[in-house]
Coordinates of N, CA and C in Angstrom, one line a residue:
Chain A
X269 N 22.5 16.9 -3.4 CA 22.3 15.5 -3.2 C 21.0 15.3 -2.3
X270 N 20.2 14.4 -2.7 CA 18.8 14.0 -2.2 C 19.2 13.3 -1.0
X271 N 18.7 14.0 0.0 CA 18.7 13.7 1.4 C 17.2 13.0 1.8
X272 N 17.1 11.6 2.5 CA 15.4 11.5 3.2 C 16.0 11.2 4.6
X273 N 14.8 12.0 5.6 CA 15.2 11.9 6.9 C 14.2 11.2 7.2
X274 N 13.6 10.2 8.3 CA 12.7 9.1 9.0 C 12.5 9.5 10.3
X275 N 11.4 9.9 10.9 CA 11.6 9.9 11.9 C 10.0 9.2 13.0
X276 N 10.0 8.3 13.9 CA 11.3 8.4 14.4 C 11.8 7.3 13.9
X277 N 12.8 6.9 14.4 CA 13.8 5.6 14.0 C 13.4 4.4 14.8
X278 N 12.8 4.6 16.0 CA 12.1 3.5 16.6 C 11.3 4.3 17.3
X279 N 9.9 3.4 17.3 CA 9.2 3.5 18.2 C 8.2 1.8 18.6
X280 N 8.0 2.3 19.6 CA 7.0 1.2 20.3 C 5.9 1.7 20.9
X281 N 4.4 0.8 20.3 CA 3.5 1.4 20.6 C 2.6 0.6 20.9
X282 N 1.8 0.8 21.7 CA 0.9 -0.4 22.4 C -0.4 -0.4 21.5
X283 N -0.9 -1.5 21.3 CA -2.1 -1.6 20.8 C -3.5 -1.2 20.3
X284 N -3.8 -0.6 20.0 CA -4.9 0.2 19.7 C -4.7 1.6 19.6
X285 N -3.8 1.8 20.0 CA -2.8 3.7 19.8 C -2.9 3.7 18.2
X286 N -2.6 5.2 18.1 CA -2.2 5.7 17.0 C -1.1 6.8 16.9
X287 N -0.5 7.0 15.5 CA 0.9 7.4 16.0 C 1.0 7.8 14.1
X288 N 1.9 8.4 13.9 CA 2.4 9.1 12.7 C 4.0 8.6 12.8
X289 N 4.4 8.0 11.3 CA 5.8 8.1 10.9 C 5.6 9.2 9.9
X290 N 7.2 10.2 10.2 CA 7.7 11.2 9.3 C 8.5 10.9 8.4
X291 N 8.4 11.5 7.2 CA 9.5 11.3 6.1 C 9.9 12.5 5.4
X292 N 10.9 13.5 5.9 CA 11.2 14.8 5.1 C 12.3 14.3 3.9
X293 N 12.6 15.5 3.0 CA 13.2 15.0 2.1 C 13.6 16.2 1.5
X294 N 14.7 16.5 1.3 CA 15.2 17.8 0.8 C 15.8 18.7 -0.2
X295 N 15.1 17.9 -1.0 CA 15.4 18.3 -2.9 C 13.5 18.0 -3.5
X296 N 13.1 19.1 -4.3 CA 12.0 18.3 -4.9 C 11.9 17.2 -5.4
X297 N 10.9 16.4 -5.6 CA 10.6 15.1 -5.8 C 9.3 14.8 -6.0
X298 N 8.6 14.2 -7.2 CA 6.9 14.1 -7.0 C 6.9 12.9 -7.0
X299 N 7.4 12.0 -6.5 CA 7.0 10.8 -6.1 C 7.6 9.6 -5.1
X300 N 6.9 9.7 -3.9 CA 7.7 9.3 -2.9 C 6.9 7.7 -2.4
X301 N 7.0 6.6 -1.9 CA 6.7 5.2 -1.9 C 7.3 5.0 -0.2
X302 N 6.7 4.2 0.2 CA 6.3 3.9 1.5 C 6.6 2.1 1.2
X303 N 7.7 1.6 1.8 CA 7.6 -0.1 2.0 C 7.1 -0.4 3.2
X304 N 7.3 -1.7 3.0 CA 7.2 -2.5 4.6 C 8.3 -3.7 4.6
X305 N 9.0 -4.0 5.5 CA 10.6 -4.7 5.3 C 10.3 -5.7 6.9
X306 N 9.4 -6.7 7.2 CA 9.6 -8.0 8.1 C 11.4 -8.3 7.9
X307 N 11.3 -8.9 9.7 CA 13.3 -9.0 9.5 C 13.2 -10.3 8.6
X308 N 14.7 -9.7 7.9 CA 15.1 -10.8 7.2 C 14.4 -10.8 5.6
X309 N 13.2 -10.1 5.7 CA 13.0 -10.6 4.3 C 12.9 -9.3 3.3
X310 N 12.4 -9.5 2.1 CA 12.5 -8.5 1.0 C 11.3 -7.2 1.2
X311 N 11.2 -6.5 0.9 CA 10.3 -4.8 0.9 C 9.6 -4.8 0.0
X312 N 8.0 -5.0 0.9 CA 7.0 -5.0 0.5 C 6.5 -3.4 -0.2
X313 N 5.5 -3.7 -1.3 CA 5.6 -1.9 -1.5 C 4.2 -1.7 -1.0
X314 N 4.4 -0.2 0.2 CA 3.0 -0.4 0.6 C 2.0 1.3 -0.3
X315 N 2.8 1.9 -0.4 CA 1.9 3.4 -1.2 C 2.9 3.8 -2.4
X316 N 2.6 4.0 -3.7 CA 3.0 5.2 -4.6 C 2.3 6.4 -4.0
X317 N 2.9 7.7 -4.0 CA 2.3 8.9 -3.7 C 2.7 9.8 -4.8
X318 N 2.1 9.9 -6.0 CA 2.6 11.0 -7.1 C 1.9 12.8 -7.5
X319 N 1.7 12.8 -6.2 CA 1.0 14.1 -6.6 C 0.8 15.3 -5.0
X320 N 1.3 16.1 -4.7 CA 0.7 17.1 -3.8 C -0.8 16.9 -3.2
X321 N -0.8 16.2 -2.1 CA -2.1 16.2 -1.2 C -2.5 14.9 -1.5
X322 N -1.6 14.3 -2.0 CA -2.4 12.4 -2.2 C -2.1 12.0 -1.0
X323 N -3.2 11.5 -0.9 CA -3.4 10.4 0.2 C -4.5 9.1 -0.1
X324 N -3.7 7.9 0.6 CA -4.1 6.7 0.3 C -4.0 6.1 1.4
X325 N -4.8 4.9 1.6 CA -5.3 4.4 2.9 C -5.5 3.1 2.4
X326 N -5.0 2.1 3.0 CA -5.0 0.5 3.1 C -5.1 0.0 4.4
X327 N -6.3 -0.5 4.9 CA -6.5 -0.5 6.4 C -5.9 0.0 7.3
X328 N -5.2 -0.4 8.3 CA -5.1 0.9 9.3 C -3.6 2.1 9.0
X329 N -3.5 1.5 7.7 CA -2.2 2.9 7.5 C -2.6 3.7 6.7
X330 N -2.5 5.0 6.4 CA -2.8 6.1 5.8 C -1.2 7.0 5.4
X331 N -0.8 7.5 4.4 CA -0.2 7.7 3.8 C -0.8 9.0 3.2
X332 N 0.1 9.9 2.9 CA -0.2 11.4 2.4 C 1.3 12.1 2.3
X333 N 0.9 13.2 1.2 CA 2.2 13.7 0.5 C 2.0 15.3 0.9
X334 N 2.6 16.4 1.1 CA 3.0 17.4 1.1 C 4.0 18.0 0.2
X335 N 4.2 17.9 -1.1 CA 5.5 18.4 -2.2 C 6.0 19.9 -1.8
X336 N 5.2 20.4 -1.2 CA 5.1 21.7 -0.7 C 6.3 21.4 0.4
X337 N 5.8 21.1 1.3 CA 7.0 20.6 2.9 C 7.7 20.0 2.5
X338 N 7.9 19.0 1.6 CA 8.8 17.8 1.2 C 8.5 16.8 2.7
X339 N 7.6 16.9 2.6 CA 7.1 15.7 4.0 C 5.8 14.6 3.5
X340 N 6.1 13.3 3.7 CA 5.1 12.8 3.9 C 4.9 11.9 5.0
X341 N 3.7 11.6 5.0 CA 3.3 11.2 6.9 C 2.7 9.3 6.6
X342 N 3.1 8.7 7.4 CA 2.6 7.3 7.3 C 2.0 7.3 8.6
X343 N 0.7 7.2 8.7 CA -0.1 7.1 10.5 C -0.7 6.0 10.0
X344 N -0.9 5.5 11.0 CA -1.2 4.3 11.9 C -2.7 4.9 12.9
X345 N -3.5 3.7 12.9 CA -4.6 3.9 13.4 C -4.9 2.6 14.1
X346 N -5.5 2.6 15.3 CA -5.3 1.1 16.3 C -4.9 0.0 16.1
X347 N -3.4 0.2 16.0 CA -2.1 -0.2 15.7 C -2.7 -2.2 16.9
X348 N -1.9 -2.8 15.5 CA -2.2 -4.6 15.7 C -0.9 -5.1 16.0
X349 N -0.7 -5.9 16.6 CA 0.7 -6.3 16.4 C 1.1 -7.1 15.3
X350 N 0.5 -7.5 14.6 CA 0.7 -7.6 12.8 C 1.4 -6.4 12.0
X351 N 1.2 -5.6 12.8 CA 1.6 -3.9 12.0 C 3.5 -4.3 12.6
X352 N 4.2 -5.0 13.1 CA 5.1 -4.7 13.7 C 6.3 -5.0 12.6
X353 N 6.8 -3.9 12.1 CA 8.0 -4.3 11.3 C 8.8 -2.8 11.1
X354 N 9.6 -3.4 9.6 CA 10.4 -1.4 9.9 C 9.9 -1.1 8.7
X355 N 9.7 0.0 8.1 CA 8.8 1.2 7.5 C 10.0 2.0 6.6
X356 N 10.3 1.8 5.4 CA 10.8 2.5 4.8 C 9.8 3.7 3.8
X357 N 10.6 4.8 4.0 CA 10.0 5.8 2.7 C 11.1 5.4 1.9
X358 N 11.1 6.1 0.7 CA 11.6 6.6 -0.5 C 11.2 7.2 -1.6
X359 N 11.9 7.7 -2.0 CA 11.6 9.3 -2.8 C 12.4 9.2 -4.3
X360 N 12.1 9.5 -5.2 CA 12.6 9.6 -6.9 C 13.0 10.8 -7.0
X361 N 14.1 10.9 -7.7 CA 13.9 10.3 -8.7 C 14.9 9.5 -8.8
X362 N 14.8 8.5 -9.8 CA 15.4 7.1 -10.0 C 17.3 7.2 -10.0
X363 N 18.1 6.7 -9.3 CA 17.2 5.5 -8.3 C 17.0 6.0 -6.9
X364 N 15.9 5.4 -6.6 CA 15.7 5.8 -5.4 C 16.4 5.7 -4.4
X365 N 16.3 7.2 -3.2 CA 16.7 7.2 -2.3 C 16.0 6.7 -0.8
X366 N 16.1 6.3 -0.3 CA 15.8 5.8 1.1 C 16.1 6.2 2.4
X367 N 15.0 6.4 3.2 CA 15.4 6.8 4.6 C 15.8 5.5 5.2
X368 N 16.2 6.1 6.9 CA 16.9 4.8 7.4 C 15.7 3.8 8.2
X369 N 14.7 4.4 7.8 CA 13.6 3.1 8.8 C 13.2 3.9 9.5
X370 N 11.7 3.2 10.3 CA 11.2 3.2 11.2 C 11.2 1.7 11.5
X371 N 11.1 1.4 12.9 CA 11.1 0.0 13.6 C 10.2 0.1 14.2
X372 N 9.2 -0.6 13.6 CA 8.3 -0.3 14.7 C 7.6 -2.1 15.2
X373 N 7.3 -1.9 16.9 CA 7.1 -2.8 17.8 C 5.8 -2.7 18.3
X374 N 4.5 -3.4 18.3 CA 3.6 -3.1 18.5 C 3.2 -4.1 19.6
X375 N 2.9 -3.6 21.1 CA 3.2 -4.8 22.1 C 1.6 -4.5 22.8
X376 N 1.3 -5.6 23.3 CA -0.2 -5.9 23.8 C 0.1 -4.9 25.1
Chain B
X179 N 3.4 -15.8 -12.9 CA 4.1 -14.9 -13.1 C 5.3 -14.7 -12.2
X180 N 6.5 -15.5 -11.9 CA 7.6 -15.0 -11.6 C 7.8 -13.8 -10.6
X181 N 8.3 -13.0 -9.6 CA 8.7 -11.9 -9.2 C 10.3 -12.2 -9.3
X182 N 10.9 -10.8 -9.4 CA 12.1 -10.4 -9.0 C 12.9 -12.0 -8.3
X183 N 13.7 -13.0 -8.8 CA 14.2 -13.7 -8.6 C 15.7 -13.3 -8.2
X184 N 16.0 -13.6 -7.0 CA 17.8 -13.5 -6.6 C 18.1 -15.2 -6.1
X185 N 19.5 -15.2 -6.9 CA 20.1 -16.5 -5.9 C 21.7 -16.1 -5.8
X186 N 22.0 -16.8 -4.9 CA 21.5 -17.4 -3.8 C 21.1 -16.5 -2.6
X187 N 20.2 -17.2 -1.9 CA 19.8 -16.0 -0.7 C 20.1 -15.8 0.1
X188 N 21.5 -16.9 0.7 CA 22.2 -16.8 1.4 C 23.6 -17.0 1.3
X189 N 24.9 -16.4 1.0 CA 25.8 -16.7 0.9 C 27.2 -16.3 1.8
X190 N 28.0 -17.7 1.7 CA 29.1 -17.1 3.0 C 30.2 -17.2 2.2
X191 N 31.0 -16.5 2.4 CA 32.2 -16.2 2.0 C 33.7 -15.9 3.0
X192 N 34.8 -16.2 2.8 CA 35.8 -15.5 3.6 C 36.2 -14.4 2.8
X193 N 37.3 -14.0 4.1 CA 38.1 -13.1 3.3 C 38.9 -12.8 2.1
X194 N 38.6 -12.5 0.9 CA 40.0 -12.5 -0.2 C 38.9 -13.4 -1.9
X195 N 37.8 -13.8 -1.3 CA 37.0 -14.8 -1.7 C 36.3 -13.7 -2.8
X196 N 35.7 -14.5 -3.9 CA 34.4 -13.9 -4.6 C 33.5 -14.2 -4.5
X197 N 32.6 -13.0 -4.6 CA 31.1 -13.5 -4.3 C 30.5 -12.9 -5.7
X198 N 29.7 -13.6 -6.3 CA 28.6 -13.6 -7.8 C 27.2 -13.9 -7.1
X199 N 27.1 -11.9 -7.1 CA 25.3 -13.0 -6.5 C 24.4 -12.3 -8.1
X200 N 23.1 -13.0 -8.1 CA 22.2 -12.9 -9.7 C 21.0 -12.2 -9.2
X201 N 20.7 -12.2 -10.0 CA 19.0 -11.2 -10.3 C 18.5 -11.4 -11.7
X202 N 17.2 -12.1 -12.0 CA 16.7 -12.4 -12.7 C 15.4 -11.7 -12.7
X203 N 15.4 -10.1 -13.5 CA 14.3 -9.4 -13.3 C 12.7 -9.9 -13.9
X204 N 12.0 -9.5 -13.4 CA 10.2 -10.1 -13.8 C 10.1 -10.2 -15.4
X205 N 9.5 -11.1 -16.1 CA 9.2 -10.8 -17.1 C 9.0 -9.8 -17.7
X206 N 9.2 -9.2 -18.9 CA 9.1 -8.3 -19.5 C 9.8 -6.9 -19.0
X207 N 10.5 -7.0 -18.2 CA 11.3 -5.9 -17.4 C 12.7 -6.0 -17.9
X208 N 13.5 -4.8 -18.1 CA 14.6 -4.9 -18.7 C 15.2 -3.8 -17.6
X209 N 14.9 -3.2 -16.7 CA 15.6 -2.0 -16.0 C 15.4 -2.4 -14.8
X210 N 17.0 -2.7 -14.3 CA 17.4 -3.6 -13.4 C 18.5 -2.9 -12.2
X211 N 18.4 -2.7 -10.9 CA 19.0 -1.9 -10.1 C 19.2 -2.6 -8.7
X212 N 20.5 -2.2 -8.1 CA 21.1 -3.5 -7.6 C 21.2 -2.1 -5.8
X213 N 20.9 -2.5 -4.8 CA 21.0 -1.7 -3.5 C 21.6 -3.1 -2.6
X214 N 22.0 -1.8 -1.5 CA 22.7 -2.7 -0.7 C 22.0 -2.3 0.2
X215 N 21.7 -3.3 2.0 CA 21.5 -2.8 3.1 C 22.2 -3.2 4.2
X216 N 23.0 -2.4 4.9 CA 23.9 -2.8 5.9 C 22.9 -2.9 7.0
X217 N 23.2 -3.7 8.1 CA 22.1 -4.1 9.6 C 22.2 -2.8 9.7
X218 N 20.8 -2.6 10.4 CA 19.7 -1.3 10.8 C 20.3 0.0 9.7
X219 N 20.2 -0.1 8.4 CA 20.0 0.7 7.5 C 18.9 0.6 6.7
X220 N 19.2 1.6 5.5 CA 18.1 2.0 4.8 C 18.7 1.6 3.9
X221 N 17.8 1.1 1.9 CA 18.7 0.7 1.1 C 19.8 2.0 0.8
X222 N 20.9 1.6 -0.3 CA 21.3 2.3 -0.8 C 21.4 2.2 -1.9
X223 N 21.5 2.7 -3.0 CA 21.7 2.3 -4.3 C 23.3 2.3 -4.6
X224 N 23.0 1.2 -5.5 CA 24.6 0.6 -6.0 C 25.0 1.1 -7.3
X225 N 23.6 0.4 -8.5 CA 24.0 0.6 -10.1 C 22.8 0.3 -10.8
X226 N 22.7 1.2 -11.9 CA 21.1 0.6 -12.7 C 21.5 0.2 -13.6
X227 N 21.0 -1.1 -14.4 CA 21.5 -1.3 -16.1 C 20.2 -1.6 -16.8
X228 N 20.8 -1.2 -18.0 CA 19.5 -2.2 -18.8 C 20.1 -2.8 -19.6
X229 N 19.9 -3.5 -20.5 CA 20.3 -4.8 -21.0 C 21.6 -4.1 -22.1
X230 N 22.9 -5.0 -21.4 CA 24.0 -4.8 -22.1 C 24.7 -3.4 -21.5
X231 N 24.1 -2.4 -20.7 CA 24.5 -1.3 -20.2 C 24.0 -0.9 -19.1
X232 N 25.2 -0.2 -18.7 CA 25.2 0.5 -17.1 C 24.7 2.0 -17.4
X233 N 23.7 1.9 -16.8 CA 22.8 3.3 -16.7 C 23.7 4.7 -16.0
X234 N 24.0 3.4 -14.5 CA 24.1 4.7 -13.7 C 24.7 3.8 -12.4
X235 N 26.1 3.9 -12.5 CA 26.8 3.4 -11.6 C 27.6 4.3 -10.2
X236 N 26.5 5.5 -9.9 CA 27.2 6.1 -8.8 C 27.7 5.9 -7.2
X237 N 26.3 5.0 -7.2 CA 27.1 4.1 -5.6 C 27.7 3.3 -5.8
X238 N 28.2 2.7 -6.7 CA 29.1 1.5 -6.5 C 30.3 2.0 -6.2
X239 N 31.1 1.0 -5.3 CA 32.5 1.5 -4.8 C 33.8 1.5 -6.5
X240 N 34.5 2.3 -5.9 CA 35.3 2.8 -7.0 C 36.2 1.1 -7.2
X241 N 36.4 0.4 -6.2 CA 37.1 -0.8 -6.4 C 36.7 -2.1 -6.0
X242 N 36.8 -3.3 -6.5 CA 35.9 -4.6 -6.6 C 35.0 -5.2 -6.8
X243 N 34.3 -3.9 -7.2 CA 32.8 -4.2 -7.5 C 32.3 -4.0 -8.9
X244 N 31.7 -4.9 -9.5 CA 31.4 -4.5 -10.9 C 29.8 -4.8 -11.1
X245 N 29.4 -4.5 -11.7 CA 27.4 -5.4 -12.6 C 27.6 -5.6 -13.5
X246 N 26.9 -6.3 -14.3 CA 26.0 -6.6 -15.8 C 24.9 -7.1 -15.8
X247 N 24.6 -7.2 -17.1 CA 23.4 -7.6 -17.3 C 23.6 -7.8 -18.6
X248 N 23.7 -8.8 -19.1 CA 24.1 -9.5 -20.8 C 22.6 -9.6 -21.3
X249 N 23.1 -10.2 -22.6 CA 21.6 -9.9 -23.3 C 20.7 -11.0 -22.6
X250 N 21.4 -12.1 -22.6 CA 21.0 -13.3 -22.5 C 21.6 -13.5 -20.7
X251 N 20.3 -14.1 -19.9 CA 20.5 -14.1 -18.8 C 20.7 -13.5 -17.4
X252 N 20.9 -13.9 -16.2 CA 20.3 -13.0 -14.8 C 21.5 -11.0 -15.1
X253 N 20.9 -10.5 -14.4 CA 21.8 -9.9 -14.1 C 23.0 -10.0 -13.1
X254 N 24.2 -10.0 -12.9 CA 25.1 -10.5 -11.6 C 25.8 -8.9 -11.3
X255 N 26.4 -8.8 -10.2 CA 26.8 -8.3 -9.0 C 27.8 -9.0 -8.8
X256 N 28.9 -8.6 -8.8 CA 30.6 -9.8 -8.4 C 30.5 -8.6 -7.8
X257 N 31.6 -9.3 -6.6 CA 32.6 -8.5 -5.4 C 33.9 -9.5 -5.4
X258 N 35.0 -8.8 -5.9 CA 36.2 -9.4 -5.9 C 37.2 -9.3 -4.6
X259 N 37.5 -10.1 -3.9 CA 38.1 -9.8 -2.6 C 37.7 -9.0 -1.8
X260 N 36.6 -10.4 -1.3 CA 35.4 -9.7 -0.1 C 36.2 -9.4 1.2
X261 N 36.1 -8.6 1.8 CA 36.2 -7.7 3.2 C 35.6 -7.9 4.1
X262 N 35.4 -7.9 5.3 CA 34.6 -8.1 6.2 C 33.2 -6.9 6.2
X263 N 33.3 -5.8 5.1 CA 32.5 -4.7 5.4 C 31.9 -4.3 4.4
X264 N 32.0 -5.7 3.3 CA 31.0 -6.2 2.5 C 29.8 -6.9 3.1
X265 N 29.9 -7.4 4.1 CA 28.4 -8.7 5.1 C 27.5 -7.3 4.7
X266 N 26.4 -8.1 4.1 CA 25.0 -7.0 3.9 C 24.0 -8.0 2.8
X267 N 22.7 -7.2 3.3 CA 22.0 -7.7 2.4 C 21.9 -7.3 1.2
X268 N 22.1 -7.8 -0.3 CA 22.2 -7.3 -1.7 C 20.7 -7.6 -2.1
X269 N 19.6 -6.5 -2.4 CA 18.8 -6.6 -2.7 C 18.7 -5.9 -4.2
X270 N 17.8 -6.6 -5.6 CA 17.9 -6.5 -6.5 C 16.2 -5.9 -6.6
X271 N 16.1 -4.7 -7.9 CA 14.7 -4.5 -8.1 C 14.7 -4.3 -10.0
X272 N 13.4 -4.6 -10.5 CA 12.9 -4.7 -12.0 C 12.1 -3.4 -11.9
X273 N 12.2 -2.8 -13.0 CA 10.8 -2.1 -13.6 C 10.9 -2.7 -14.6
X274 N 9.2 -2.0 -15.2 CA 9.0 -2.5 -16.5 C 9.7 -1.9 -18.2
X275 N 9.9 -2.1 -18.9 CA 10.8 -2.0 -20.5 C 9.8 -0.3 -20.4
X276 N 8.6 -0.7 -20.7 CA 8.1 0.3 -21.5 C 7.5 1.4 -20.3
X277 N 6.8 2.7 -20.8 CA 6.2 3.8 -20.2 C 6.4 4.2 -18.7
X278 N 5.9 4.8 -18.1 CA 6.5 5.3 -17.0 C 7.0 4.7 -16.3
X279 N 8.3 5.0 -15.7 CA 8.6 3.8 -14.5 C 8.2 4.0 -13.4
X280 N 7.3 2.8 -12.8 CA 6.7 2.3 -12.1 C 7.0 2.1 -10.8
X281 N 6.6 1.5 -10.0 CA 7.0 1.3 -8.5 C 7.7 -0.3 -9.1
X282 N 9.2 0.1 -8.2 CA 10.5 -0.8 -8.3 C 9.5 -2.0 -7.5
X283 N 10.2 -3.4 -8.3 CA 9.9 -4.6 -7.2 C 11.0 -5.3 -7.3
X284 N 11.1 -5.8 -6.1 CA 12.6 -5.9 -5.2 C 12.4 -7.6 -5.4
X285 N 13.6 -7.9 -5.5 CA 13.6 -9.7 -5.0 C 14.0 -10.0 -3.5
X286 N 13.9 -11.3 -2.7 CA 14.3 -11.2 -1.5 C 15.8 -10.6 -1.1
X287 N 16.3 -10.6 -1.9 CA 17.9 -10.2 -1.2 C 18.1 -11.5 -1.1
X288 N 20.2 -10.9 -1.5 CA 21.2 -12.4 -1.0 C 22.0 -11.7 0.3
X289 N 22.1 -12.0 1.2 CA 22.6 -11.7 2.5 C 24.2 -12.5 2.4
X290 N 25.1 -11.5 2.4 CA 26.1 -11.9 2.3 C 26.8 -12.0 3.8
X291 N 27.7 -13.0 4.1 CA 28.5 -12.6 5.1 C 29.9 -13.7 4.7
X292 N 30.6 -12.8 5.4 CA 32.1 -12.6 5.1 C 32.4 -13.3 6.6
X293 N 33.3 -14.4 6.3 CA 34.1 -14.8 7.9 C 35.5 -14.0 7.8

């Protein structure tokens, strides 16, 4: 059974820091997706990652795969308070499985 | 162009009650998958269908829960004699009919709660 672990599960981070969310995962998988979930509403999709050593970058988040570790990393780079919501990975194959979040709080 | 349509987005129910919530996948999308999220979780998957059939119904609970997806019309999600440990958000996602499947898109979710 396809396990995804998140870590951390919260964090809070002040403004202009930078910081790494983890996503392990414990069955092979070559394609793992990164949301973004504001409270209350639906999961935005922020990265497809389908290949060993992809990485993709949409202003200040950066996204990269490891198929090797079964890890991929979501960093943050002088973190806005716009960036503040929770952070789902998930991983294929279909249907997808899901970690439990990152929450993340971004305070002046 | 439409996205992932669910209604209603908010529904209250008691106990013993039914709830029919829909999903009306994006145009041209026939592969239709129904997750649940309980407060401060992650989704989980419930059931995939494609039109007229259940793909792959392993998270759905063994009792009161059913899907479809007819030829004609939304997909629905019934829960028959809701429980208090049904309250969750039911979020619904489309891919596309044809070639690789793609990155799922989600509709807002119907947030259910049970008095």
């Amino acid at each position: 059974e396809l396990k995804v672990e998140q870590n951390p599960l919260f964090l809070s981070m002040q403004e202009g820091k930078n910081y790494t969310i983890y996503c392990n995962y414990s069955t092979t998988s070559d394609r793992l997706y990164w949301y973004r979930q504001d409270p209350g509403k639906s999961l935005e999709s922020l990265f497809v990652l389908l290949s060993n050593g992809a990485v993709k970058q949409e202003g200040r988040l950066m996204a990269s795969l490891d198929t090797k570790a079964r890890l991929s990393t979501l960093h943050i780079t002088a973190a806005v308070h716009d960036l503040s919501a929770t952070y789902f990975c998930a991983v294929e194959p279909t249907p997808l499985v899901f970690g439990k979040g990152t929450r993340l709080s971004v305070i002046a | 162009n439409a996205g992932v349509m669910q209604n209603p987005r908010h529904l209250v129910r008691r106990r013993g009650q039914e709830a029919r919530l829909r999903c009306s996948p994006m145009k041209g999308h026939s592969h239709v998958y129904w997750y649940r999220q309980l407060p401060e979780e992650g989704l989980k998957f419930m059931v995939y269908l494609q039109k007229e059939n259940i793909i792959d119904e392993s998270g759905m609970p063994k009792e009161r829960f059913s899907a479809e997806f007819p030829k004609e019309g939304p997909s629905i999600l019934r829960i028959q004699q809701v429980v208090r440990g049904d309250s969750a958000a039911y979020f619904c996602a489309s891919s596309p009919t044809r070639g690789p499947r793609l990155t799922q898109h989600f509709g807002d979710g119907t947030r259910l709660s049970i008095l």
